[in-house]
Short mmCIF file of C-alpha atoms and ligand atoms in Angstrom, two decimals:
data_model
loop_
_atom_site.label_atom_id
_atom_site.label_comp_id
_atom_site.label_asym_id
_atom_site.label_seq_id
_atom_site.Cartn_x
_atom_site.Cartn_y
_atom_site.Cartn_z
CA MET G 1 -23.08 -28.12 2.69
CA LYS G 2 -23.63 -24.37 2.34
CA ILE G 3 -21.13 -22.10 4.06
CA GLY G 4 -21.38 -18.34 4.57
CA LEU G 5 -17.98 -16.67 4.23
CA THR G 6 -17.68 -13.19 5.65
CA GLY G 7 -15.23 -10.68 7.03
CA GLY G 8 -14.61 -6.95 7.09
CA ILE G 9 -13.21 -5.08 4.13
CA GLY G 10 -9.67 -6.27 3.35
CA SER G 11 -9.81 -9.16 5.83
CA GLY G 12 -8.93 -11.67 3.11
CA LYS G 13 -12.34 -13.12 2.11
CA SER G 14 -11.58 -13.27 -1.61
CA THR G 15 -8.22 -14.91 -0.93
CA VAL G 16 -9.93 -17.54 1.25
CA ALA G 17 -12.70 -17.96 -1.35
CA ASN G 18 -10.08 -18.61 -4.04
CA PHE G 19 -8.42 -21.32 -1.93
CA LEU G 20 -11.85 -22.92 -1.36
CA ARG G 21 -12.53 -22.78 -5.10
CA GLU G 22 -9.19 -24.49 -5.76
CA ALA G 23 -10.31 -27.16 -3.27
CA GLY G 24 -13.39 -27.83 -5.43
CA ALA G 25 -16.02 -25.65 -3.74
CA ALA G 26 -18.54 -23.64 -5.75
CA VAL G 27 -18.09 -20.00 -4.72
CA ILE G 28 -20.81 -17.39 -5.12
CA ASP G 29 -19.26 -13.94 -4.84
CA THR G 30 -21.85 -11.28 -3.92
CA ASP G 31 -19.42 -8.40 -4.61
CA ALA G 32 -19.01 -9.75 -8.18
CA ILE G 33 -22.79 -10.08 -8.54
CA ALA G 34 -23.22 -6.47 -7.35
CA ARG G 35 -20.64 -5.33 -9.92
CA GLN G 36 -22.43 -7.20 -12.71
CA LEU G 37 -25.82 -5.78 -11.72
CA SER G 38 -24.43 -2.24 -11.76
CA GLY G 39 -22.23 -2.62 -14.86
CA PRO G 40 -23.21 -1.40 -18.34
CA GLY G 41 -26.71 -2.72 -19.09
CA GLY G 42 -26.90 -4.27 -15.59
CA ALA G 43 -30.32 -5.16 -14.22
CA ALA G 44 -30.01 -2.60 -11.41
CA MET G 45 -29.08 0.32 -13.65
CA PRO G 46 -32.57 1.64 -14.49
CA ALA G 47 -33.42 1.86 -10.76
CA ILE G 48 -30.01 3.35 -9.89
CA ALA G 49 -30.38 5.99 -12.63
CA THR G 50 -33.86 6.90 -11.34
CA GLU G 51 -32.71 7.02 -7.72
CA PHE G 52 -29.41 8.90 -8.13
CA GLY G 53 -29.54 10.66 -11.51
CA PRO G 54 -26.79 11.12 -14.12
CA ALA G 55 -24.07 12.24 -11.66
CA MET G 56 -23.66 8.61 -10.52
CA LEU G 57 -23.43 7.12 -14.05
CA THR G 58 -20.48 6.57 -16.34
CA THR G 59 -20.68 7.47 -20.02
CA GLU G 60 -21.35 3.75 -20.70
CA GLY G 61 -24.38 3.86 -18.40
CA ALA G 62 -22.77 1.87 -15.61
CA LEU G 63 -22.60 2.88 -11.96
CA ASN G 64 -19.72 5.29 -11.30
CA ARG G 65 -18.23 3.24 -8.49
CA VAL G 66 -15.78 5.78 -7.10
CA ALA G 67 -18.41 8.55 -7.00
CA MET G 68 -20.91 6.17 -5.39
CA ARG G 69 -18.35 4.92 -2.88
CA ASP G 70 -17.67 8.51 -1.82
CA LEU G 71 -21.39 9.26 -1.54
CA ALA G 72 -22.54 6.01 0.10
CA PHE G 73 -19.86 5.97 2.79
CA SER G 74 -20.36 9.62 3.73
CA ASP G 75 -24.18 9.66 3.61
CA PRO G 76 -25.92 6.73 5.33
CA SER G 77 -29.25 7.49 3.64
CA ALA G 78 -27.63 7.24 0.18
CA LYS G 79 -26.06 3.91 1.18
CA GLN G 80 -29.47 2.71 2.31
CA ARG G 81 -31.08 3.74 -1.00
CA LEU G 82 -28.35 1.96 -2.97
CA GLU G 83 -28.75 -1.17 -0.84
CA ALA G 84 -32.53 -1.06 -1.25
CA VAL G 85 -32.02 -1.32 -5.02
CA LEU G 86 -29.17 -3.84 -5.04
CA HIS G 87 -29.74 -6.22 -2.13
CA PRO G 88 -32.94 -7.87 -3.38
CA LEU G 89 -31.34 -8.38 -6.81
CA ILE G 90 -28.12 -9.70 -5.26
CA GLY G 91 -30.20 -12.06 -3.10
CA ALA G 92 -32.14 -13.42 -6.08
CA GLN G 93 -29.01 -13.91 -8.21
CA THR G 94 -27.20 -15.62 -5.32
CA LEU G 95 -30.04 -18.10 -4.85
CA ALA G 96 -30.14 -18.80 -8.60
CA GLU G 97 -26.38 -19.46 -8.66
CA SER G 98 -26.67 -21.66 -5.58
CA ALA G 99 -29.43 -23.74 -7.19
CA ALA G 100 -27.30 -24.08 -10.33
CA ALA G 101 -24.31 -25.20 -8.24
CA GLU G 102 -26.47 -27.81 -6.51
CA GLN G 103 -27.62 -29.06 -9.92
CA THR G 104 -24.02 -29.67 -10.92
CA GLY G 105 -23.53 -31.75 -7.76
CA ALA G 106 -21.34 -29.27 -5.86
CA ARG G 107 -21.18 -30.46 -2.25
CA LEU G 108 -19.54 -27.40 -0.76
CA ILE G 109 -21.20 -24.13 -1.76
CA ILE G 110 -19.67 -20.93 -0.43
CA PHE G 111 -21.71 -17.73 -0.13
CA ASP G 112 -19.07 -14.98 -0.04
CA VAL G 113 -21.10 -12.17 1.60
CA PRO G 114 -19.33 -9.14 3.12
CA LEU G 115 -22.52 -8.09 4.93
CA LEU G 116 -23.61 -11.50 6.23
CA VAL G 117 -23.60 -10.33 9.84
CA GLU G 118 -25.14 -6.92 9.09
CA SER G 119 -27.99 -8.35 7.03
CA GLY G 120 -30.57 -10.76 8.42
CA ARG G 121 -31.15 -12.44 5.10
CA TRP G 122 -28.24 -14.88 4.96
CA ARG G 123 -27.70 -16.71 8.24
CA HIS G 124 -30.65 -19.07 7.86
CA ARG G 125 -29.55 -20.04 4.35
CA VAL G 126 -26.19 -21.48 5.39
CA ALA G 127 -25.22 -24.36 7.67
CA ARG G 128 -22.02 -22.73 8.93
CA VAL G 129 -20.48 -19.25 9.04
CA LEU G 130 -16.77 -18.85 8.39
CA VAL G 131 -15.38 -15.50 9.50
CA VAL G 132 -12.06 -14.14 8.25
CA ASP G 133 -10.64 -11.74 10.80
CA CYS G 134 -7.56 -9.54 11.20
CA THR G 135 -6.73 -6.29 12.96
CA GLU G 136 -8.34 -3.09 11.70
CA GLN G 137 -4.89 -1.67 11.02
CA THR G 138 -4.16 -4.56 8.67
CA GLN G 139 -7.55 -4.11 6.96
CA LEU G 140 -6.79 -0.43 6.40
CA ASP G 141 -3.25 -1.08 5.16
CA ARG G 142 -4.41 -3.73 2.67
CA VAL G 143 -7.26 -1.62 1.28
CA ALA G 144 -5.27 1.63 1.12
CA ALA G 145 -2.68 -0.22 -0.99
CA ARG G 146 -5.27 -0.78 -3.73
CA PRO G 147 -5.16 1.58 -6.70
CA GLY G 148 -7.73 4.37 -6.32
CA TRP G 149 -8.12 3.97 -2.54
CA THR G 150 -6.92 6.11 0.36
CA LEU G 151 -6.69 5.37 4.08
CA ALA G 152 -9.62 7.74 4.67
CA ALA G 153 -11.80 5.93 2.11
CA ALA G 154 -10.93 2.57 3.65
CA ALA G 155 -11.69 3.89 7.15
CA ALA G 156 -15.10 5.19 6.01
CA VAL G 157 -16.09 1.73 4.73
CA LEU G 158 -14.77 0.03 7.84
CA ALA G 159 -16.80 2.39 10.04
CA ALA G 160 -19.99 1.42 8.16
CA GLN G 161 -19.51 -2.30 8.81
CA ALA G 162 -20.14 -4.60 11.77
CA SER G 163 -17.41 -4.64 14.40
CA ARG G 164 -14.90 -7.49 14.62
CA ALA G 165 -16.55 -8.59 17.87
CA GLN G 166 -20.01 -8.73 16.24
CA ARG G 167 -18.64 -10.81 13.41
CA ARG G 168 -16.71 -13.13 15.70
CA ALA G 169 -19.89 -13.72 17.72
CA SER G 170 -21.54 -15.13 14.58
CA ALA G 171 -18.66 -17.43 13.64
CA ASP G 172 -18.83 -21.21 13.59
CA ALA G 173 -15.21 -21.13 12.46
CA LEU G 174 -12.74 -18.29 12.42
CA ILE G 175 -9.55 -17.74 10.48
CA TYR G 176 -7.29 -15.12 12.03
CA ASN G 177 -5.57 -13.82 8.89
CA GLU G 178 -2.95 -11.71 10.61
CA GLY G 179 0.77 -12.27 10.13
CA LEU G 180 -0.01 -15.48 8.20
CA SER G 181 1.85 -16.36 5.03
CA LEU G 182 -0.42 -17.16 2.09
CA GLY G 183 0.78 -20.78 2.37
CA ALA G 184 -0.21 -20.96 6.04
CA LEU G 185 -3.57 -19.35 5.25
CA LYS G 186 -4.17 -21.89 2.50
CA ALA G 187 -3.34 -24.77 4.86
CA GLN G 188 -5.95 -23.53 7.36
CA VAL G 189 -8.56 -23.17 4.62
CA LEU G 190 -7.89 -26.66 3.26
CA HIS G 191 -8.12 -28.11 6.75
CA LEU G 192 -11.55 -26.53 7.20
CA ALA G 193 -12.74 -27.59 3.75
CA ASP G 194 -11.75 -31.14 4.59
CA ARG G 195 -13.56 -31.00 7.93
CA TRP G 196 -16.78 -29.78 6.31
CA HIS G 197 -16.53 -31.85 3.16
CA PRO G 198 -14.11 -34.75 3.70
CA ALA G 199 -12.21 -35.78 0.59
CA LYS G 200 -13.08 -39.42 1.70
C1 COD V 1 -20.47 1.38 -2.98
C2 COD V 1 -19.85 0.62 -4.14
C3 COD V 1 -20.36 1.17 -5.47
C4 COD V 1 -18.33 0.82 -4.08
O1 COD V 1 -17.74 0.06 -5.10
P1 COD V 1 -16.17 -0.35 -5.02
O2 COD V 1 -15.83 -0.91 -6.36
O3 COD V 1 -15.40 0.83 -4.52
O4 COD V 1 -16.07 -1.46 -3.89
P2 COD V 1 -16.44 -3.04 -3.96
O5 COD V 1 -17.81 -3.20 -4.54
O6 COD V 1 -15.33 -3.79 -4.57
O7 COD V 1 -16.61 -3.39 -2.41
C5 COD V 1 -15.44 -3.49 -1.60
C6 COD V 1 -15.84 -3.79 -0.20
O8 COD V 1 -16.61 -2.69 0.34
C7 COD V 1 -17.47 -3.21 1.33
N1 COD V 1 -18.87 -2.85 1.01
C8 COD V 1 -19.50 -2.86 -0.20
N2 COD V 1 -20.77 -2.49 -0.07
C9 COD V 1 -20.96 -2.22 1.26
C10 COD V 1 -22.07 -1.80 2.02
N3 COD V 1 -23.26 -1.58 1.42
N4 COD V 1 -21.90 -1.64 3.36
C11 COD V 1 -20.71 -1.88 3.97
N5 COD V 1 -19.62 -2.29 3.29
C12 COD V 1 -19.75 -2.46 1.95
C13 COD V 1 -17.28 -4.74 1.33
O9 COD V 1 -16.34 -5.09 2.31
C14 COD V 1 -16.74 -5.00 -0.03
O10 COD V 1 -16.01 -6.21 -0.05
C15 COD V 1 -20.18 -0.90 -4.06
O11 COD V 1 -19.53 -1.47 -2.97
C16 COD V 1 -21.67 -1.20 -3.98
O12 COD V 1 -22.36 -1.17 -4.96
N6 COD V 1 -22.15 -1.53 -2.75
C17 COD V 1 -23.56 -1.81 -2.54
C18 COD V 1 -23.86 -3.28 -2.74
C19 COD V 1 -23.49 -4.08 -1.53
O13 COD V 1 -24.03 -3.89 -0.45
N7 COD V 1 -22.52 -5.00 -1.74
C20 COD V 1 -22.05 -5.89 -0.72
C21 COD V 1 -22.33 -7.29 -1.13
S1 COD V 1 -23.78 -7.90 -0.34
N1 ATP V 2 -2.24 -13.87 4.56
C1 ATP V 2 -2.00 -12.96 3.62
N2 ATP V 2 -0.71 -12.69 3.23
C2 ATP V 2 -0.45 -11.74 2.30
N3 ATP V 2 -1.39 -11.00 1.67
C3 ATP V 2 -2.67 -11.22 2.01
C4 ATP V 2 -3.04 -12.20 2.99
N4 ATP V 2 -4.40 -12.20 3.09
C5 ATP V 2 -4.85 -11.27 2.23
N5 ATP V 2 -3.81 -10.68 1.59
C6 ATP V 2 -3.90 -9.59 0.59
O1 ATP V 2 -4.68 -8.55 1.15
C7 ATP V 2 -5.52 -7.96 0.16
C8 ATP V 2 -6.98 -8.06 0.63
O2 ATP V 2 -7.37 -9.42 0.57
P1 ATP V 2 -8.74 -9.84 -0.12
O3 ATP V 2 -8.95 -9.14 -1.41
O4 ATP V 2 -8.79 -11.33 -0.11
O5 ATP V 2 -9.74 -9.23 0.98
P2 ATP V 2 -11.30 -9.11 0.97
O6 ATP V 2 -11.74 -9.37 2.36
O7 ATP V 2 -11.88 -9.98 -0.09
O8 ATP V 2 -11.49 -7.58 0.59
P3 ATP V 2 -12.84 -6.80 0.18
O9 ATP V 2 -13.66 -6.72 1.41
O10 ATP V 2 -12.42 -5.47 -0.29
O11 ATP V 2 -13.49 -7.59 -0.93
C9 ATP V 2 -5.25 -8.70 -1.15
O12 ATP V 2 -4.29 -7.95 -1.87
C10 ATP V 2 -4.63 -10.02 -0.68
O13 ATP V 2 -3.75 -10.57 -1.63
#
C-alpha cells in the first residue's frame, strides 16, 4: 500500500518516517530528493543557474540553500520559479524510487511529501494520507531550534504552506504530535503501520 505522509514544517514528518522505516516500510523522502537534485552536480543545477544566476550558487556549484530560502520565502514569484524547476524532477525521481521499492517487494511505501496538500500531483498516487499535526507554536519552536534558523525564517515558511485545517481535511489518519513523548509517538506510528500492513 502507498501512503502519503505530510505535515507542516517541523510537525515531525521525518521522525514519523523514521519510525515507519524501522517498521519495514520503504520511505521516499522528497526533501532529500530535492537536496540531491540541487547539490553539487545535481540534475536541477543547470536550470537553477540559468534561472537565478551566480548569487544563488555555492563555490561548489550547488544551490546556496540559505540564500534561496531567504529569497523564496520572501518573494512568491521566486518560490514559484524554483518549484517550476524542481517539482517535475522531484516527481520523476519519486516515481522511480517507488517503482524500485515495489520491485524489491516492499508492501508499505511511504511518500514523505511536505507539499502533498498544496500540490495536486500526489493525492491520486497514494491510497491513504497520513497527516502529522501540532500547534503552530510548536512548529516554530522546533524549527527555530535548528542551527541556522530563526523564528522569523520559520514563520515565513509556515506562512507559505497550507493551513493546519486544510491539511487535516485531507487526512485519512492524523497523528497529533503535540506533548507526545517520542516513545508515545512511535507507538501510534506502529499501530497505524500494523493497521495498514498487518504483520500477520
Ligand atoms: C528553499 C530551499 C532551498 C530551502 O532549503 P532548506 O535546506 O532551508 O530547507 P529544507 O529543504 O530542509 O526544507 C525544510 C522544510 O521547508 C518546507 N519547504 C520546502 N520547500 C517548500 C516550498 N516550496 N513551499 C513551502 N514549504 C517548503 C518543508 O516543510 C520542508 O520540510 C528548499 O526547501 C527547496 O529547494 N525547496 C523547493 C523544493 C520543494 O518544494 N521541496 C519540497 C518537497 S516537495
Ligand atoms: N514527539 C516529539 N518529542 C520530541 N521531539 C520531537 C517530537 N516530534 C518531533 N520532535 C523533534 O522536532 C524536530 C522536528 O521534527 P522533524 O524533523 O521530524 O519534523 P519535519 O516535519 O520532518 O520537519 P521539516 O518540515 O523541516 O522537514 C526534530 O528535532 C525532532 O526530533
